[in-house]
Amino acid sequence: MLKKERELLKGMIYVKKSYHTTIALLGATEFFAFFGITSFWILFLSQKGMSLWQIGLLESIFHGISLLSEVPSGMLADRFCPVC
């Protein structure tokens, strides 16, 4: 093998290892961020005197608005920044 081919092969192995590590770290971060924020949010609202029904209603409204705004916000992003 040529020197360039060996260096390329080493780089590919490093990228593959780095890729797997990055995916695992990203998954762990997302898992703890989502469940950490959600549980503290529910505790915060319940300490402010809201019932579980009211918290559920607020969460439903939040996720419903998020769902409905996905397509229009994507269309705006495509219109004003098609390369991004």
Tab-separated table of C-alpha atoms in Angstrom:
chain	number	residue	atom	x	y	z
A	1	MET	CA	0.000	0.000	0.000
A	2	LEU	CA	1.045	3.505	-0.627
A	3	LYS	CA	1.483	5.943	2.198
A	4	LYS	CA	-1.564	7.978	1.099
A	5	GLU	CA	-3.757	4.881	1.028
A	6	ARG	CA	-2.714	3.906	4.553
A	7	GLU	CA	-3.415	7.406	5.845
A	8	LEU	CA	-6.792	7.409	4.122
A	9	LEU	CA	-7.650	4.043	5.633
A	10	LYS	CA	-6.658	5.249	9.118
A	11	GLY	CA	-8.788	8.354	8.622
A	12	MET	CA	-11.786	6.282	7.560
A	13	ILE	CA	-11.454	4.053	10.617
A	14	TYR	CA	-11.206	7.135	12.860
A	15	VAL	CA	-14.296	8.694	11.267
A	16	LYS	CA	-16.227	5.451	11.720
A	17	LYS	CA	-15.307	5.250	15.413
A	18	SER	CA	-15.980	8.951	15.861
A	19	TYR	CA	-19.346	8.599	14.120
A	20	HIS	CA	-20.547	5.834	16.426
A	21	THR	CA	-19.395	7.722	19.525
A	22	THR	CA	-21.064	10.924	18.370
A	23	ILE	CA	-24.377	9.195	17.659
A	24	ALA	CA	-24.341	7.536	21.088
A	25	LEU	CA	-23.562	10.816	22.863
A	26	LEU	CA	-26.210	12.680	20.905
A	27	GLY	CA	-28.817	10.046	21.728
A	28	ALA	CA	-27.965	10.145	25.437
A	29	THR	CA	-28.057	13.939	25.469
A	30	GLU	CA	-31.448	14.071	23.763
A	31	PHE	CA	-32.855	11.419	26.079
A	32	PHE	CA	-31.815	13.181	29.278
A	33	ALA	CA	-32.629	16.661	27.962
A	34	PHE	CA	-36.171	15.712	26.970
A	35	PHE	CA	-37.076	13.723	30.056
A	36	GLY	CA	-35.276	16.112	32.401
A	37	ILE	CA	-37.019	19.200	31.072
A	38	THR	CA	-40.408	17.520	30.873
A	39	SER	CA	-40.311	16.212	34.424
A	40	PHE	CA	-39.114	19.525	35.872
A	41	TRP	CA	-41.729	21.402	33.827
A	42	ILE	CA	-44.520	19.247	35.266
A	43	LEU	CA	-43.161	19.652	38.793
A	44	PHE	CA	-42.866	23.414	38.336
A	45	LEU	CA	-46.424	23.785	37.078
A	46	SER	CA	-47.846	21.529	39.787
A	47	GLN	CA	-46.045	23.562	42.470
A	48	LYS	CA	-47.624	26.692	41.000
A	49	GLY	CA	-51.024	25.171	41.784
A	50	MET	CA	-52.033	23.666	38.457
A	51	SER	CA	-53.823	20.342	38.367
A	52	LEU	CA	-52.641	17.454	36.211
A	53	TRP	CA	-55.596	18.052	33.917
A	54	GLN	CA	-54.547	21.666	33.345
A	55	ILE	CA	-50.923	20.630	32.757
A	56	GLY	CA	-52.085	18.026	30.254
A	57	LEU	CA	-54.220	20.596	28.478
A	58	LEU	CA	-51.293	23.012	28.211
A	59	GLU	CA	-49.023	20.250	26.891
A	60	SER	CA	-51.668	19.260	24.333
A	61	ILE	CA	-52.029	22.839	23.136
A	62	PHE	CA	-48.252	23.218	22.890
A	63	HIS	CA	-47.766	20.041	20.873
A	64	GLY	CA	-50.791	20.771	18.673
A	65	ILE	CA	-49.484	24.219	17.764
A	66	SER	CA	-46.035	22.733	17.136
A	67	LEU	CA	-47.550	20.149	14.806
A	68	LEU	CA	-49.607	22.711	12.890
A	69	SER	CA	-46.691	25.119	12.474
A	70	GLU	CA	-44.220	22.542	11.120
A	71	VAL	CA	-45.319	22.762	7.483
A	72	PRO	CA	-45.744	26.565	7.239
A	73	SER	CA	-42.405	27.216	8.918
A	74	GLY	CA	-40.724	24.742	6.558
A	75	MET	CA	-42.303	26.464	3.569
A	76	LEU	CA	-41.052	29.845	4.798
A	77	ALA	CA	-37.565	28.463	5.321
A	78	ASP	CA	-37.543	26.985	1.803
A	79	ARG	CA	-38.787	30.227	0.289
A	80	PHE	CA	-36.372	32.633	1.966
A	81	CYS	CA	-33.313	30.388	2.240
A	82	PRO	CA	-33.485	27.628	-0.385
A	83	VAL	CA	-29.781	26.760	-0.121
A	84	CYS	CA	-29.639	26.480	3.667
